[in-house]
mmCIF file of C-alpha atoms in Angstrom:
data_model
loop_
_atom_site.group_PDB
_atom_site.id
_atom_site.type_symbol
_atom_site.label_atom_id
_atom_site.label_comp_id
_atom_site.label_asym_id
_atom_site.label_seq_id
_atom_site.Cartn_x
_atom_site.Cartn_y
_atom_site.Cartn_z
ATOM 1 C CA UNK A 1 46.022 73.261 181.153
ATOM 2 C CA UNK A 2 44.458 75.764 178.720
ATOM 3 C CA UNK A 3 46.993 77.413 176.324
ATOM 4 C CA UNK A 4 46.964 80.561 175.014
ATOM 5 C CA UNK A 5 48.388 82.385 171.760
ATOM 6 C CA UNK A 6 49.591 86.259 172.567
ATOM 7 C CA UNK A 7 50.611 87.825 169.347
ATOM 8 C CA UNK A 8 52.011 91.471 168.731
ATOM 9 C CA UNK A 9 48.525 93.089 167.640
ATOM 10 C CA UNK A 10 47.340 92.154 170.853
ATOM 11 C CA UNK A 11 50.368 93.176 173.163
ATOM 12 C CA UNK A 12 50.689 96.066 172.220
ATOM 13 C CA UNK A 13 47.397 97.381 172.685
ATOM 14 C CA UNK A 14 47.807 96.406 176.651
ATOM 15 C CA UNK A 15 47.622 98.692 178.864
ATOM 16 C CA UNK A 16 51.685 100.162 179.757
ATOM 17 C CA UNK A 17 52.024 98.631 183.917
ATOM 18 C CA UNK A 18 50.129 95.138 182.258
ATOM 19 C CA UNK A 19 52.351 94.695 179.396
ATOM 20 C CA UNK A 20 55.973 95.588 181.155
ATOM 21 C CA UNK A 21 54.321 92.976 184.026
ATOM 22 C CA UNK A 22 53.655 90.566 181.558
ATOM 23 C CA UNK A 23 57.275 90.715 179.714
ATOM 24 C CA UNK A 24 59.021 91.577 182.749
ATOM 25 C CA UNK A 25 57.659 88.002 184.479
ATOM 26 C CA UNK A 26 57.668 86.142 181.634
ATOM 27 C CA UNK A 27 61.272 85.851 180.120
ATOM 28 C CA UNK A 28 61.651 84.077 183.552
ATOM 29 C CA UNK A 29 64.038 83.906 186.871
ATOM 30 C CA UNK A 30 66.530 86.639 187.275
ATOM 31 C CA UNK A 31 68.557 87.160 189.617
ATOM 32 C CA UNK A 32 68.671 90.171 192.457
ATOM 33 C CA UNK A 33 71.286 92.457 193.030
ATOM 34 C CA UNK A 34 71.547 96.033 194.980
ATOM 35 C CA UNK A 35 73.574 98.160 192.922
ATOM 36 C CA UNK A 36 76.240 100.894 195.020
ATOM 37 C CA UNK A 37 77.606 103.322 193.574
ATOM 38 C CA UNK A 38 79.208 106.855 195.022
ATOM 39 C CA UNK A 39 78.860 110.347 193.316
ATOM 40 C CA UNK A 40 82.302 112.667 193.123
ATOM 41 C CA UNK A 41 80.942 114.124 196.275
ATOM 42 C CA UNK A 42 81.284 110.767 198.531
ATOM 43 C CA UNK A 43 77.396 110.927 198.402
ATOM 44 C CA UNK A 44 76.742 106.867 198.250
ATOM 45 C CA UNK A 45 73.514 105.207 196.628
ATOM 46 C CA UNK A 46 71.744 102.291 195.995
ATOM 47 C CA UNK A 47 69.444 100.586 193.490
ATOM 48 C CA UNK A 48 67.672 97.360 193.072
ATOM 49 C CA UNK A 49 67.944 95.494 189.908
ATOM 50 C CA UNK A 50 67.577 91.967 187.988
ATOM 51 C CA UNK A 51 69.166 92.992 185.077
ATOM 52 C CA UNK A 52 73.009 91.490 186.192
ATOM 53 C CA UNK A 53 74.469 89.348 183.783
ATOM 54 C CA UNK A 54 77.742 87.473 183.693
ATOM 55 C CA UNK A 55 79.998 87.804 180.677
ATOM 56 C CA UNK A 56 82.947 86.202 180.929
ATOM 57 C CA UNK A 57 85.391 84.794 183.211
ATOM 58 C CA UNK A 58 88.100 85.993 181.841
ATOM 59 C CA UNK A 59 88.749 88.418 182.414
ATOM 60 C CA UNK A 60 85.536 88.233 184.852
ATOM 61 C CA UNK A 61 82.985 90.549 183.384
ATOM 62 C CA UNK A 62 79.396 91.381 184.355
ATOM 63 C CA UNK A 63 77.376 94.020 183.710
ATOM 64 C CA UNK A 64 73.813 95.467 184.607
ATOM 65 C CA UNK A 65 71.724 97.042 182.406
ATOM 66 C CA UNK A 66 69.906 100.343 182.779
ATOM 67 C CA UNK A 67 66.689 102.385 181.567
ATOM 68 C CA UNK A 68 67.013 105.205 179.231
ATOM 69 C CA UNK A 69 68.413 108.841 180.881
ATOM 70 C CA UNK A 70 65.193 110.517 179.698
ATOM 71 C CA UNK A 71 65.203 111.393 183.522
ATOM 72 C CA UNK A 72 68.284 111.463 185.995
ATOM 73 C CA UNK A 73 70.034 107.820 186.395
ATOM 74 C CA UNK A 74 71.944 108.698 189.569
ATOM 75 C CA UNK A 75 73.400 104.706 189.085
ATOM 76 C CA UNK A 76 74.656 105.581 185.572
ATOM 77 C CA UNK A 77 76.116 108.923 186.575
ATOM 78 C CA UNK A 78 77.455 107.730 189.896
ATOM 79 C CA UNK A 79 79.334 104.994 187.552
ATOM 80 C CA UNK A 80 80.297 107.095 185.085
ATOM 81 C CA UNK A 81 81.910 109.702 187.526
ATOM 82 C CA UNK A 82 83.714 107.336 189.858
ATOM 83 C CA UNK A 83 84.347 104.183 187.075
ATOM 84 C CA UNK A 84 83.452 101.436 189.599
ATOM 85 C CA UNK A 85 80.254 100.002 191.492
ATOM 86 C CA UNK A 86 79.267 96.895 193.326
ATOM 87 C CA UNK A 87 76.721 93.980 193.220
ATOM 88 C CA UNK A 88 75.457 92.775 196.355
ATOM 89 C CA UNK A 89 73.005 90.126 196.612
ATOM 90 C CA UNK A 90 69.340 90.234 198.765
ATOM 91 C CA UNK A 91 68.410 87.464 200.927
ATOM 92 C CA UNK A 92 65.323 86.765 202.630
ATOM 93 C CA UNK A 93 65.876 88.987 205.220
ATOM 94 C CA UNK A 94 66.454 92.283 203.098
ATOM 95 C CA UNK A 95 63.722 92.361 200.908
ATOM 96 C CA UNK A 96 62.352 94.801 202.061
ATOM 97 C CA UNK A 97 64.538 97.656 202.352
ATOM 98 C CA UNK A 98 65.974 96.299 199.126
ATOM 99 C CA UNK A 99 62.821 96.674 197.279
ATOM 100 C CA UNK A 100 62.272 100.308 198.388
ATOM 101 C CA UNK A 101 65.833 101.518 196.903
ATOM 102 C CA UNK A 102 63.944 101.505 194.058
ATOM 103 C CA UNK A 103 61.619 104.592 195.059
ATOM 104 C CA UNK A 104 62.656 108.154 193.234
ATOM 105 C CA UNK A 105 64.799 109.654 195.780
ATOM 106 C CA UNK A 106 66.641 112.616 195.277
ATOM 107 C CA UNK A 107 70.121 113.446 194.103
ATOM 108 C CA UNK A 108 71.137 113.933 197.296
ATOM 109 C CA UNK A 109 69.223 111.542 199.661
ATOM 110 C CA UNK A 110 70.953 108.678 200.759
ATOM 111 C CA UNK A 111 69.098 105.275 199.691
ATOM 112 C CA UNK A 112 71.025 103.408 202.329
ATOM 113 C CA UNK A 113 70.289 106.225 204.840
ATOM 114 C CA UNK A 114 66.656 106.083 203.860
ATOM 115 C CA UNK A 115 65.847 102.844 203.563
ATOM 116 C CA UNK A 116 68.223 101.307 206.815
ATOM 117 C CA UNK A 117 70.993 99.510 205.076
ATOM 118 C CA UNK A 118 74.565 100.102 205.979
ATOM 119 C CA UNK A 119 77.513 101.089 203.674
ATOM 120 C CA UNK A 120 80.521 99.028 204.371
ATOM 121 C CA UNK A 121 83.593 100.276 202.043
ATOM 122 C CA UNK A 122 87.286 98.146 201.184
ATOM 123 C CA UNK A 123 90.461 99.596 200.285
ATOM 124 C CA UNK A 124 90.233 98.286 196.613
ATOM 125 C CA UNK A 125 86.745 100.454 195.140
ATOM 126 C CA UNK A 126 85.393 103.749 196.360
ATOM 127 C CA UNK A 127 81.761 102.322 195.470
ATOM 128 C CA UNK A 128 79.899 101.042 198.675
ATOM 129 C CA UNK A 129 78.826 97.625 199.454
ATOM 130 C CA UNK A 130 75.968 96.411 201.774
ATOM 131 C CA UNK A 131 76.896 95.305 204.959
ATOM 132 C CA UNK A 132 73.900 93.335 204.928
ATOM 133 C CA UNK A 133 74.731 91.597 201.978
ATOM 134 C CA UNK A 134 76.488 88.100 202.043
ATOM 135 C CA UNK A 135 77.702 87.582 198.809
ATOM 136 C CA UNK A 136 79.033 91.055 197.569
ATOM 137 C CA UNK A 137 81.143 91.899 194.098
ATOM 138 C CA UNK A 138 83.359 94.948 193.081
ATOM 139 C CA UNK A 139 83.764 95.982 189.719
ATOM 140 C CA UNK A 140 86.254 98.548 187.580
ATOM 141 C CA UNK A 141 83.983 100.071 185.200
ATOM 142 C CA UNK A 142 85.095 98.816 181.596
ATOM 143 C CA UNK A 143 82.460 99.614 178.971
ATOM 144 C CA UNK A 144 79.339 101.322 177.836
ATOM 145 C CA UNK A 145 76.872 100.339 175.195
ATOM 146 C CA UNK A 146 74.088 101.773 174.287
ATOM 147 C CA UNK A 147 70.937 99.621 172.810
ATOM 148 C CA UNK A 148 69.436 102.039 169.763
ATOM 149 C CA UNK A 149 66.042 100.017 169.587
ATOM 150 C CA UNK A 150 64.951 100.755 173.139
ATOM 151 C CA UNK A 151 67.892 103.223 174.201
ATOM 152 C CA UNK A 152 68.816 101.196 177.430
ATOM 153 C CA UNK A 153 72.330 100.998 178.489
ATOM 154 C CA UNK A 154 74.403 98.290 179.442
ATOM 155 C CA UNK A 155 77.149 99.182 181.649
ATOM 156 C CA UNK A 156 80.218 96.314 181.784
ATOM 157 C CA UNK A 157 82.065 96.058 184.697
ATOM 158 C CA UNK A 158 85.511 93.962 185.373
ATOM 159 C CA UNK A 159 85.328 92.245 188.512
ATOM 160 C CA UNK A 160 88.208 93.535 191.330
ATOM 161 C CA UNK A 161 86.907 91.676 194.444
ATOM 162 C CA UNK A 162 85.128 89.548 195.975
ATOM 163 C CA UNK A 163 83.496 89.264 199.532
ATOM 164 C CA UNK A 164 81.670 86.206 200.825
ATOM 165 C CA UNK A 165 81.542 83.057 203.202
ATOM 166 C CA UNK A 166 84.535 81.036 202.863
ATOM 167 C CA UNK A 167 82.249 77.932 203.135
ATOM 168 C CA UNK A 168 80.071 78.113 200.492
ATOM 169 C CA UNK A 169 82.597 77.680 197.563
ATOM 170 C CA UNK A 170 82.805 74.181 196.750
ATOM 171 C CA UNK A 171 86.416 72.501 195.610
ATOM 172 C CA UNK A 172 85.951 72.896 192.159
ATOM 173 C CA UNK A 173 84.838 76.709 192.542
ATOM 174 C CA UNK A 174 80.765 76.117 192.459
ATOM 175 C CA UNK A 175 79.510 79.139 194.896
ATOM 176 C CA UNK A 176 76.204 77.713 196.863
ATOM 177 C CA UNK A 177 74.023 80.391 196.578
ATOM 178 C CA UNK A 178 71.437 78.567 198.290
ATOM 179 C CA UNK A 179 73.659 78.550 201.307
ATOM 180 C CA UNK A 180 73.330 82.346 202.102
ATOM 181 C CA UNK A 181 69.841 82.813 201.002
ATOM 182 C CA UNK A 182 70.258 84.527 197.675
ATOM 183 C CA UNK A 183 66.809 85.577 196.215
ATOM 184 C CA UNK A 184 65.774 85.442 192.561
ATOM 185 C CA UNK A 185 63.030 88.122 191.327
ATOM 186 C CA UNK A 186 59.755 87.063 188.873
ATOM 187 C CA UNK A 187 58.628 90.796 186.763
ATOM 188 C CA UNK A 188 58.897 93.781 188.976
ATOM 189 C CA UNK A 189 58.203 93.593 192.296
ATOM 190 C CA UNK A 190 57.995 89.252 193.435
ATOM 191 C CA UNK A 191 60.727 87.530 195.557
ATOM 192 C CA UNK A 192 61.107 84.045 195.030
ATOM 193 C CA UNK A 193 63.460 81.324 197.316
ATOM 194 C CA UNK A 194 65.232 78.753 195.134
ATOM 195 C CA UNK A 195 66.090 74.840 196.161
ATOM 196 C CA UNK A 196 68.613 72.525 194.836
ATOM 197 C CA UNK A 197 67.797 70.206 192.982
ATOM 198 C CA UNK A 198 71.130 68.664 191.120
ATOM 199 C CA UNK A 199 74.574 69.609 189.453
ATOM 200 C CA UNK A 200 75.222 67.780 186.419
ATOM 201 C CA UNK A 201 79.048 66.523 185.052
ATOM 202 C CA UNK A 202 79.780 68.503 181.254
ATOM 203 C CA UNK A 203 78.015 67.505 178.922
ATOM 204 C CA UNK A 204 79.672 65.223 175.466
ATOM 205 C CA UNK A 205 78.103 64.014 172.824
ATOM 206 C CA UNK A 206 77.417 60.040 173.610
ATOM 207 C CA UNK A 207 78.391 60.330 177.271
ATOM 208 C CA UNK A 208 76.444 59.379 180.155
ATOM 209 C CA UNK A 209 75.474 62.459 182.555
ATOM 210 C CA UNK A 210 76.375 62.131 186.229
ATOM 211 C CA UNK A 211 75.580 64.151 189.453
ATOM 212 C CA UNK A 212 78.191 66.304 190.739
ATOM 213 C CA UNK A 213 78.548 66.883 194.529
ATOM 214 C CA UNK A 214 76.465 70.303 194.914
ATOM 215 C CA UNK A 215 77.190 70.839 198.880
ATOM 216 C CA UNK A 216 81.266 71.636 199.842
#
């Protein structure tokens, strides 16, 4: 295997779609999440992104993080106006439609409409989830911050709810993900499968490692 040395005089003289490939691929995995969110007229919408991160457990906070509003962000403003939104993960079998959420639609074009997925609402959030979705997350909108280098935005959520298969959360609270297909995203635009390899016990200083039991 051949290595080879990339340093900043010669990034940033790539060419804009090679070098957000090349950084968007190589910081790694990450995961894949369709983002609803409903405007103050009860118009729903929904974006793809690998940008959701968990904060904390408690209180349970996770957040997604979004590109400058140099142009309309119908995801930020849709939070914004209605403080809540949901996470919904893509599976094998959504890809597609997933994927093309994040085409420029307009303001007041449904992405669900457009692209075939279903809304499917609860009595806690206004935001929509995907009915297509198996693992699916509510969140209260909590905070804002705004990233001066770059001018992104991450926008924090508090975690309300929670919808997915009783079966796949294990007796000491591990979720199998594997278990309902959930895809992780390399750069921009490649869907990757996972497979288990192990769970391993907490780790001490001069203590042994063992396998935990990864399947319920």
């Amino acid at each position: 295997m051949v290595m080879k040395v990339v340093k900043k005089d010669e990034f940033l003289s790539w060419e804009k779609r090679y070098r957000a490939n090349f950084f968007n691929s190589v910081v790694g995995f990450k995961s894949v999440a369709l983002v609803g969110t409903i405007d103050k007229k009860n118009q729903p919408n929904l974006a793809i992104v690998n940008s959701a991160v968990h904060f904390g457990s408690d209180p349970a906070l996770m957040g997604i993080l979004i590109r400058p509003s140099t142009v309309p962000r119908h995801t930020l403003s849709n939070i914004i106006e209605r403080d809540n939104f949901t996470l919904n993960h893509v599976h094998s079998e959504i890809i597609d439609p997933a994927h093309q959420t994040s085409a420029k639609y307009l303001r007041g074009q449904s992405e669900f409409e457009a692209v075939g997925l279903t809304p499917e609402y609860s009595d806690v959030i206004c935001a929509p989830y995907v009915s297509e979705s198996r693992i699916k997350i509510g969140l209260q909108f909590r905070e804002r911050l705004n990233i001066r280098t770059n001018h992104t935005i991450l926008m924090i959520g508090e975690v309300v709810e929670v919808i997915l298969p009783e079966e796949i959360v294990g007796e000491d609270g591990f979720v199998d993900l594997n278990h309902c297909g959930s895809v992780v995203g390399s750069g921009l635009d490649a869907y990757l499968t996972t497979e288990k390899i192990k769970r391993l016990s907490y780790a001490r200083p001069e203590t042994d490692l063992h396998a935990l039991k990864y399947d319920r």
